[in-house]
Coordinates of C-alpha atoms and ligand atoms in Angstrom, one line a residue:
X1411 CA 29.3 49.1 13.7
X1412 CA 27.4 49.4 10.3
X1413 CA 24.5 47.0 9.8
X1414 CA 25.5 46.3 6.2
X1415 CA 28.7 44.6 5.2
X1416 CA 30.4 43.8 2.0
X1417 CA 32.5 40.6 1.6
X1418 CA 30.6 38.8 4.4
X1419 CA 30.8 35.5 2.5
X1420 CA 34.6 35.7 2.5
X1421 CA 34.8 35.9 6.3
X1422 CA 35.6 32.7 8.3
X1423 CA 32.8 31.1 10.3
X1424 CA 34.1 32.6 13.5
X1425 CA 34.3 36.0 12.0
X1426 CA 30.8 35.8 10.6
X1427 CA 29.5 34.9 14.1
X1428 CA 31.5 37.7 15.7
X1429 CA 30.2 40.2 13.2
X1430 CA 26.6 39.1 13.8
X1431 CA 26.9 39.1 17.5
X1432 CA 28.6 42.5 17.7
X1433 CA 26.2 44.1 15.1
X1434 CA 22.9 42.8 16.2
X1435 CA 23.1 42.0 19.9
X1436 CA 23.8 43.8 23.2
X1437 CA 24.8 40.5 24.8
X1438 CA 27.3 39.5 22.1
X1439 CA 29.3 37.1 24.2
X1440 CA 26.2 35.1 25.2
X1441 CA 25.0 34.9 21.6
X1442 CA 28.3 33.6 20.4
X1443 CA 28.2 30.9 23.1
X1444 CA 24.7 29.9 22.2
X1445 CA 25.4 29.7 18.5
X1446 CA 28.5 27.6 19.1
X1447 CA 26.6 25.3 21.5
X1448 CA 24.7 24.0 18.5
X1449 CA 27.9 23.1 16.6
X1450 CA 28.5 19.4 16.3
X1451 CA 31.5 18.1 18.2
X1452 CA 32.3 15.8 15.3
X1453 CA 34.2 18.2 13.1
X1454 CA 33.7 16.2 9.9
X1455 CA 29.9 16.0 10.5
X1456 CA 29.8 19.8 11.1
X1457 CA 31.8 20.4 7.9
X1458 CA 29.2 18.4 6.0
X1459 CA 26.4 20.5 7.4
X1460 CA 28.4 23.7 6.9
X1461 CA 28.7 22.9 3.2
X1462 CA 25.0 22.2 2.5
X1463 CA 24.4 26.0 2.2
X1464 CA 26.3 29.3 2.2
X1465 CA 27.2 31.4 5.2
X1466 CA 26.4 28.6 7.7
X1467 CA 27.0 29.7 11.2
X1468 CA 25.5 26.8 13.1
X1469 CA 22.8 24.1 13.0
X1470 CA 19.1 24.6 13.6
X1471 CA 17.6 21.6 15.3
X1472 CA 14.2 20.0 14.6
X1473 CA 13.1 17.0 16.6
X1474 CA 13.0 13.7 14.6
X1475 CA 10.2 11.6 16.0
X1476 CA 8.8 8.3 14.8
X1477 CA 5.4 6.7 14.5
X1478 CA 5.5 2.9 14.5
X1479 CA 2.9 0.4 13.4
X1480 CA 1.8 1.9 10.1
X1481 CA 0.3 -0.8 7.9
X1482 CA 0.4 0.2 4.2
X1483 CA -0.6 -2.3 1.6
X1484 CA -0.1 -5.0 4.2
X1485 CA 3.5 -4.0 5.0
X1486 CA 4.5 -2.6 8.4
X1487 CA 6.4 0.7 8.6
X1488 CA 7.9 2.9 11.3
X1489 CA 7.6 6.4 9.8
X1490 CA 10.1 9.2 10.7
X1491 CA 8.8 12.8 11.2
X1492 CA 10.9 15.9 11.4
X1493 CA 8.6 18.5 12.9
X1494 CA 8.4 21.0 15.7
X1495 CA 4.7 21.0 16.3
X1496 CA 3.6 19.0 19.3
X1497 CA 0.9 16.3 18.8
X1498 CA 1.7 15.6 15.1
X1499 CA 3.6 12.4 15.9
X1500 CA 1.2 11.5 18.6
X1501 CA -1.7 11.9 16.1
X1502 CA 0.1 9.9 13.5
X1503 CA 0.7 7.0 16.0
X1504 CA -2.9 7.0 17.1
X1505 CA -4.2 7.0 13.5
X1506 CA -1.7 4.2 12.6
X1507 CA -3.0 2.1 15.5
X1508 CA -6.6 2.8 14.7
X1509 CA -6.4 1.9 11.0
X1510 CA -3.9 -0.9 11.8
X1511 CA -6.8 -2.6 13.5
X1512 CA -9.1 -2.0 10.6
X1513 CA -7.2 -3.4 7.6
X1514 CA -4.5 -0.7 7.4
X1515 CA -3.9 1.9 4.8
X1516 CA -4.0 1.3 1.0
X1517 CA -1.9 3.3 -1.3
X1518 CA -1.6 3.3 -5.1
X1519 CA 0.5 5.2 -7.6
X1520 CA -1.7 6.8 -10.2
X1521 CA 1.1 8.3 -12.4
X1522 CA 4.7 9.6 -12.0
X1523 CA 5.2 12.2 -14.8
X1524 CA 7.2 15.4 -14.1
X1525 CA 7.1 18.6 -16.1
X1526 CA 9.5 21.2 -17.3
X1527 CA 9.2 24.2 -19.7
X1528 CA 11.2 26.4 -21.9
X1529 CA 9.4 29.8 -22.0
X1530 CA 10.2 31.8 -25.1
X1531 CA 9.2 34.7 -27.2
X1532 CA 8.8 34.4 -31.0
X1533 CA 7.5 37.3 -33.0
X1534 CA 6.6 35.7 -36.3
X1535 CA 4.5 33.3 -38.4
X1536 CA 3.0 30.6 -36.3
X1537 CA 2.8 28.0 -39.1
X1538 CA 6.6 28.4 -39.7
X1539 CA 7.2 27.9 -36.0
X1540 CA 5.1 24.7 -36.0
X1541 CA 7.0 23.3 -39.0
X1542 CA 10.3 24.3 -37.4
X1543 CA 9.4 22.6 -34.2
X1544 CA 8.4 19.3 -35.9
X1545 CA 11.6 19.3 -37.9
X1546 CA 13.9 19.9 -35.0
X1547 CA 12.0 17.8 -32.4
X1548 CA 14.4 14.7 -32.8
X1549 CA 17.3 17.1 -32.1
X1550 CA 16.0 17.9 -28.6
X1551 CA 16.3 14.2 -27.9
X1552 CA 19.7 13.6 -29.6
X1553 CA 21.4 16.7 -28.2
X1554 CA 20.4 15.7 -24.6
X1555 CA 21.8 12.2 -25.0
X1556 CA 24.7 12.9 -22.7
X1557 CA 22.4 14.0 -20.0
X1558 CA 19.7 11.3 -20.4
X1559 CA 22.0 8.3 -20.9
X1560 CA 22.1 7.3 -17.2
X1561 CA 18.5 8.1 -16.6
X1562 CA 17.5 5.9 -19.5
X1563 CA 19.5 3.0 -18.1
X1564 CA 17.3 3.4 -15.0
X1565 CA 14.1 3.3 -17.1
X1566 CA 13.5 7.1 -17.1
X1567 CA 14.2 10.0 -19.5
X1568 CA 12.3 12.5 -21.6
X1569 CA 8.8 11.3 -22.3
X1570 CA 7.7 14.0 -24.8
X1571 CA 8.1 17.6 -25.8
X1572 CA 5.3 19.7 -27.3
X1573 CA 5.1 23.2 -28.5
X1574 CA 2.5 25.3 -26.8
X1575 CA 1.1 28.5 -28.2
X1576 CA 0.3 30.8 -25.3
X1577 CA -0.1 34.0 -27.4
X1578 CA -3.7 34.3 -26.4
X1579 CA -2.5 35.0 -22.8
X1580 CA 0.7 36.9 -23.5
X1581 CA 1.9 38.4 -26.8
X1582 CA 4.3 36.2 -28.7
X1583 CA 4.7 33.8 -25.8
X1584 CA 5.3 30.1 -26.6
X1585 CA 6.6 27.1 -24.6
X1586 CA 8.4 23.9 -25.1
X1587 CA 6.4 21.8 -22.6
X1588 CA 8.3 18.7 -21.8
X1589 CA 7.4 15.7 -19.7
X1590 CA 9.9 13.4 -17.9
X1591 CA 10.1 10.2 -16.0
X1592 CA 12.8 10.5 -13.3
X1593 CA 12.4 7.1 -11.5
X1594 CA 13.9 7.2 -8.0
X1595 CA 15.3 10.7 -8.2
X1596 CA 13.2 13.8 -7.7
X1597 CA 14.8 14.9 -11.0
X1598 CA 15.2 18.6 -10.6
X1599 CA 18.8 18.7 -11.8
X1600 CA 18.1 16.3 -14.6
X1601 CA 15.1 18.2 -15.8
X1602 CA 16.7 21.6 -15.6
X1603 CA 19.8 20.4 -17.5
X1604 CA 17.6 18.9 -20.2
X1605 CA 15.6 22.1 -20.5
X1606 CA 18.7 24.3 -20.7
X1607 CA 19.9 22.1 -23.6
X1608 CA 16.5 22.3 -25.3
X1609 CA 16.7 26.1 -25.1
X1610 CA 20.2 26.1 -26.7
X1611 CA 19.0 23.7 -29.4
X1612 CA 16.0 25.9 -30.0
X1613 CA 18.0 29.1 -30.4
X1614 CA 20.8 27.4 -32.4
X1615 CA 18.5 25.6 -34.9
X1616 CA 16.5 28.8 -35.5
X1617 CA 19.6 30.4 -36.8
X1618 CA 19.8 27.9 -39.7
X1619 CA 16.1 27.5 -40.4
X1620 CA 15.9 28.9 -43.9
X1621 CA 12.1 29.6 -43.8
X1622 CA 12.6 32.1 -40.9
X1623 CA 13.1 35.7 -41.7
X1624 CA 16.1 37.4 -39.8
X1625 CA 13.6 38.6 -37.2
X1626 CA 12.0 35.2 -36.8
X1627 CA 15.4 33.7 -36.2
X1628 CA 15.7 35.8 -33.1
X1629 CA 13.9 33.6 -30.6
X1630 CA 14.2 35.0 -27.1
X1631 CA 14.4 32.3 -24.4
X1632 CA 13.1 33.9 -21.3
X1633 CA 13.8 31.0 -19.0
X1634 CA 14.0 27.2 -18.7
X1635 CA 12.8 25.6 -15.5
X1636 CA 11.0 22.6 -14.2
X1637 CA 7.5 23.0 -12.9
X1638 CA 6.7 22.1 -9.3
X1639 CA 3.1 21.7 -10.4
X1640 CA 2.9 17.9 -11.0
X1641 CA -0.8 17.0 -11.5
X1642 CA 0.4 13.8 -13.3
X1643 CA 2.6 12.6 -10.5
X1644 CA -0.1 11.5 -8.1
X1645 CA -0.6 9.0 -5.4
X1646 CA -3.8 7.8 -3.8
X1647 CA -4.1 6.9 -0.1
X1648 CA -7.2 5.3 1.4
X1649 CA -8.7 3.7 4.4
X1650 CA -12.1 2.1 4.7
X1651 CA -14.1 -0.2 7.0
X1652 CA -17.7 -1.0 8.0
X1653 CA -19.2 2.0 9.8
X1654 CA -19.9 -0.2 12.8
X1655 CA -16.1 -1.0 13.1
X1656 CA -15.4 2.7 13.7
X1657 CA -16.6 2.3 17.3
X1658 CA -13.9 3.2 19.9
X1659 CA -13.3 5.4 22.9
X1660 CA -14.9 8.8 22.1
X1661 CA -16.8 7.1 19.2
X1662 CA -19.7 5.6 21.0
X1663 CA -22.1 6.0 18.0
X1664 CA -20.1 5.1 14.9
X1665 CA -22.9 6.0 12.4
X1666 CA -23.1 9.5 13.9
X1667 CA -19.3 9.8 13.9
X1668 CA -19.0 8.7 10.3
X1669 CA -21.8 11.1 9.2
X1670 CA -20.2 14.0 11.1
X1671 CA -16.8 13.2 9.7
X1672 CA -18.1 13.1 6.1
X1673 CA -19.8 16.4 6.8
X1674 CA -16.5 17.9 8.0
X1675 CA -14.8 16.8 4.8
X1676 CA -17.7 18.3 2.7
X1677 CA -17.3 21.6 4.5
X1678 CA -13.6 21.6 3.5
X1679 CA -14.5 20.7 -0.1
X1680 CA -16.8 23.7 -0.5
X1681 CA -15.3 26.3 1.9
X1682 CA -11.8 27.6 1.1
X1683 CA -11.3 29.1 4.6
X1684 CA -11.8 25.6 6.1
X1685 CA -10.0 23.9 3.2
X1686 CA -6.8 25.7 3.9
X1687 CA -6.7 24.6 7.5
X1688 CA -7.9 21.1 6.6
X1689 CA -5.1 20.8 4.1
X1690 CA -2.6 22.3 6.5
X1691 CA -3.4 19.4 8.8
X1692 CA -2.6 17.0 5.9
X1693 CA 0.7 18.9 5.3
X1694 CA 1.6 18.5 9.0
X1695 CA 2.2 14.8 8.2
X1696 CA 3.4 15.2 4.6
X1697 CA 6.1 17.9 5.2
X1698 CA 7.5 16.1 8.3
X1699 CA 8.1 12.9 6.4
X1700 CA 9.3 14.8 3.3
X1701 CA 11.8 16.7 5.4
X1702 CA 13.0 13.6 7.3
X1703 CA 13.6 11.8 4.0
X1704 CA 15.7 14.7 2.6
X1705 CA 13.1 15.9 0.1
X1706 CA 12.2 19.4 -0.9
X1707 CA 9.1 20.3 1.2
X1708 CA 8.8 23.8 -0.5
X1709 CA 8.3 22.1 -3.9
X1710 CA 5.8 19.7 -2.4
X1711 CA 3.9 22.5 -0.7
X1712 CA 3.7 24.6 -3.8
X1713 CA 2.6 21.7 -6.0
X1714 CA 0.1 20.4 -3.5
X1715 CA -1.7 23.7 -3.0
X1716 CA -1.9 24.3 -6.7
X1717 CA -3.5 20.9 -7.1
X1718 CA -6.0 21.8 -4.4
X1719 CA -7.1 24.6 -6.6
X1720 CA -7.1 22.7 -9.9
X1721 CA -10.9 23.0 -10.3
X1722 CA -10.9 26.7 -10.0
X1723 CA -11.5 27.0 -6.2
X1724 CA -9.2 26.0 -3.4
X1725 CA -10.6 22.8 -1.9
X1726 CA -10.0 19.8 0.3
X1727 CA -7.4 17.4 -0.8
X1728 CA -9.2 14.5 1.0
X1729 CA -12.7 13.1 0.5
X1730 CA -15.0 10.8 2.5
X1731 CA -18.1 8.9 1.9
X1732 CA -20.5 6.3 3.4
X1733 CA -21.8 3.8 0.9
X1734 CA -23.7 0.6 1.7
X1735 CA -22.5 0.8 5.3
X1736 CA -18.9 1.3 4.4
X1737 CA -16.9 4.3 5.5
X1738 CA -14.2 5.3 3.0
X1739 CA -11.7 8.2 3.5
X1740 CA -9.2 8.9 0.7
X1741 CA -6.9 11.5 -0.8
X1742 CA -5.1 11.9 -4.1
X1743 CA -2.1 14.1 -3.9
X1744 CA 0.8 15.1 -6.2
X1745 CA 4.2 14.3 -4.8
X1746 CA 7.5 14.7 -6.6
X1747 CA 9.9 12.8 -4.4
X1748 CA 13.3 11.1 -4.6
X1749 CA 15.0 8.4 -2.7
X1750 CA 18.4 8.8 -4.6
X1751 CA 20.4 11.9 -5.2
X1752 CA 20.2 15.2 -3.4
X1753 CA 20.5 15.0 0.4
X1754 CA 19.5 11.3 0.5
X1755 CA 23.0 9.9 0.5
X1756 CA 24.6 12.9 2.2
X1757 CA 22.7 13.7 5.3
X1758 CA 23.3 11.0 8.0
X1759 CA 19.8 11.3 9.5
X1760 CA 18.1 11.2 6.1
X1761 CA 20.0 7.9 5.4
X1762 CA 18.7 6.5 8.7
X1763 CA 15.2 7.7 7.9
X1764 CA 15.2 6.0 4.5
X1765 CA 16.7 2.8 5.9
X1766 CA 14.1 2.8 8.7
X1767 CA 11.5 2.8 5.9
X1768 CA 13.3 -0.2 4.2
X1769 CA 15.1 1.9 1.5
X1770 CA 11.9 2.6 -0.5
X1771 CA 11.7 3.4 -4.1
X1772 CA 10.4 6.9 -4.9
X1773 CA 7.0 5.4 -5.7
X1774 CA 6.9 3.6 -2.3
X1775 CA 8.0 6.8 -0.6
X1776 CA 5.1 8.6 -2.3
X1777 CA 2.7 6.1 -0.8
X1778 CA 4.2 6.4 2.7
X1779 CA 4.1 10.2 2.6
X1780 CA 0.6 10.3 1.3
X1781 CA -0.5 7.9 4.1
X1782 CA 1.2 10.1 6.7
X1783 CA -0.9 13.0 5.4
X1784 CA -4.1 11.0 5.4
X1785 CA -3.4 9.7 8.8
X1786 CA -2.8 13.2 10.1
X1787 CA -6.0 14.4 8.5
X1788 CA -8.0 11.5 10.0
X1789 CA -6.6 12.2 13.5
X1790 CA -7.4 16.0 13.2
X1791 CA -10.9 15.4 12.0
X1792 CA -11.5 12.7 14.5
X1793 CA -10.6 15.1 17.3
X1794 CA -12.3 18.1 15.8
X1795 CA -15.6 16.2 15.4
X1796 CA -15.5 14.6 18.8
X1797 CA -13.6 16.0 21.7
X1798 CA -12.2 19.1 20.0
X1799 CA -8.4 19.5 19.5
X1800 CA -7.5 21.7 22.4
X1801 CA -7.7 18.9 25.0
X1802 CA -4.9 17.0 23.3
X1803 CA -2.9 20.0 22.1
X1804 CA -2.8 21.7 25.4
X1805 CA -1.6 18.5 27.1
X1806 CA 1.3 18.5 24.7
X1807 CA 1.8 22.3 25.1
X1808 CA 2.0 21.8 28.8
X1809 CA 5.5 20.3 28.3
X1810 CA 6.6 23.4 26.2
X1811 CA 5.4 25.7 29.0
X1812 CA 7.2 23.6 31.6
X1813 CA 10.4 23.8 29.6
X1814 CA 10.0 27.5 29.1
X1815 CA 9.8 27.9 32.9
X1816 CA 12.7 25.4 33.5
X1817 CA 10.5 23.2 35.7
X1818 CA 12.3 20.5 37.7
X1819 CA 11.4 16.8 37.5
X1820 CA 9.5 17.1 40.7
X1821 CA 7.6 20.2 39.6
X1822 CA 6.8 18.5 36.3
X1823 CA 5.2 15.5 38.1
X1824 CA 3.1 17.8 40.3
X1825 CA 2.0 19.9 37.4
X1826 CA 1.1 17.0 35.1
X1827 CA -0.9 15.4 37.9
X1828 CA -2.8 18.6 38.6
X1829 CA -3.7 19.1 35.0
X1830 CA -5.1 15.6 34.6
X1831 CA -8.2 17.0 36.2
X1832 CA -7.9 20.7 35.3
X1833 CA -8.1 22.6 32.0
X1834 CA -4.6 23.5 30.6
X1835 CA -4.2 27.1 29.7
X1836 CA -0.9 29.0 29.6
X1837 CA -1.9 31.3 32.5
X1838 CA -3.3 28.4 34.6
X1839 CA 0.0 26.5 34.3
X1840 CA 2.1 29.6 35.1
X1841 CA -0.1 30.3 38.1
X1842 CA 0.0 26.7 39.4
X1843 CA 3.8 26.6 38.9
X1844 CA 4.2 29.8 40.9
X1845 CA 1.9 28.4 43.6
X1846 CA 4.0 25.2 44.1
X1847 CA 7.2 27.2 43.9
X1848 CA 6.1 29.4 46.9
Ligands
LIG3346 C1 -3.1 22.1 13.3 O1 -1.7 22.1 13.1 C2 -3.8 21.3 12.3 C3 -5.4 21.3 12.4 O2 -5.8 22.7 12.5 C4 -5.9 20.7 11.1 C5 -7.4 20.8 11.0 O3 -8.0 21.7 11.5 O4 -7.9 19.9 10.3 C6 -5.8 20.6 13.6

C-alpha cells in the first residue's frame, strides 16, 4: 500500500480509518477498534465534532478539571481547566484557597484594543501616498459598513486606521495599521473581513487617484491579516497581603519566604532561560482555561510570548515586591478572548464551562484567565522556593504510572500507602509493584 494518497478527503470516515490502519500499522484491526472506541455514541454530537475540522477520524480527549473557590474582585468562581498535565488543577485549587483566605485576587482591564494590518507595496512618491490615504480614509469606514453594523450596535467597530511607512525596514513596504474594538467576540473573522475590504478599497481607489502615475496606481497588496500581538488588550491580575500573613505550612518564616519569592521572580525578569520556564508555568493555567472556554490558545500563546519580549529581551510576565511590609505579586498580560462566536455556542463543554463561570463578558473572562495564570505561577514559585516541585509532581505522576501498569484497586492502595513514606521515582514504583505482584 503506498504511503501517499490522492483524494483522501473524499473518502468516508470509515474508509479514511481503514486506509490509515492498513497503511501505517501492523495491527490494523486493533487500531481501528481503538480509534472507534473514542467515537461518541450520540451520533449528532459526534457529527458536530466531526465537522469542526477536516478529515476527522475520531476524538482526542483531554481531561476537564475544575478548581473551585477562586475569589476574584470579591466574586466567587469555579474555574474549568482543560489540561493533561498532572498537578495544574491541584496547584490552582491550592493557590485559590491560599489567596481566598488573604483577600482574594484583584483583576483590572487595562485596555481592549485589537490590531489588524494590510501589508502593501507602493513604489512611488511618499507625499502622494499620504495625500491619497487622507483623502480615501473615510471610504475605509463607509465601505465596511455592511461588516461593522452589528459590531457597532454592540459598542465595537473600527477605532482607527493609520498609514505606516515601513520603507526603512523593507523597500517600498507600507501598512494600513488598523485598530478595533470587538467587545465580547475575539473578533478574528470581523477584523479579517474588514481588512480584506480595506485592501480592496485601497487598490480600487488608487486606480482613480489622478495624482498617481500609472506605476503608482499599481499598489500590490501582499496580505491582509489581524495581528495576534495585542499589547493594548491587556489585563492585570494581582494579589497582596502583609508579609506576616503569608505564614502557612511550609512557610514558617514568612519574611524569608517573601524575600526568596521576590528573588525568584527577579531571576525570571533578568534571565531568559528561567523566564521561559517561569512563563510556561503561567501558561499552564492560562492555556487550560482558554481551551476550556473555546478560545484560541495558539493566538494567546503567540501574543503573550511576544509581549514578554517587548522590552528587547524575553522576560518574566509576572513581578513581585515587598514594600512597607506588604507582599505584592502581579502580572500584566495581553489576552484576546471571546465569549460569543466561534466554538462558544457550538461546543457543549465550552457552553458548560462558560456557564460555570457565570456567562462572563470577554473582559471578565480576561480577568479570570489572567488570575488562573497568576495562581499557577504563585503555586509553582511557592513549591520551587520551599519544598521543590518534585514531591508534589511525583505524587501525581504515581497515578499515571499505576495506570500505565494497569494496577488494580488493591494494588493502588498498597502502592500509595508505601509511597507516603518513600520517594516516588518511576523505577521505584515499577519495582514495588513487581514485588507486591509476586
Ligand atoms: C511545569 O509545568 C511548570 C514549572 O516548571 C513552572 C516553573 O518552573 O515556574 C513548575
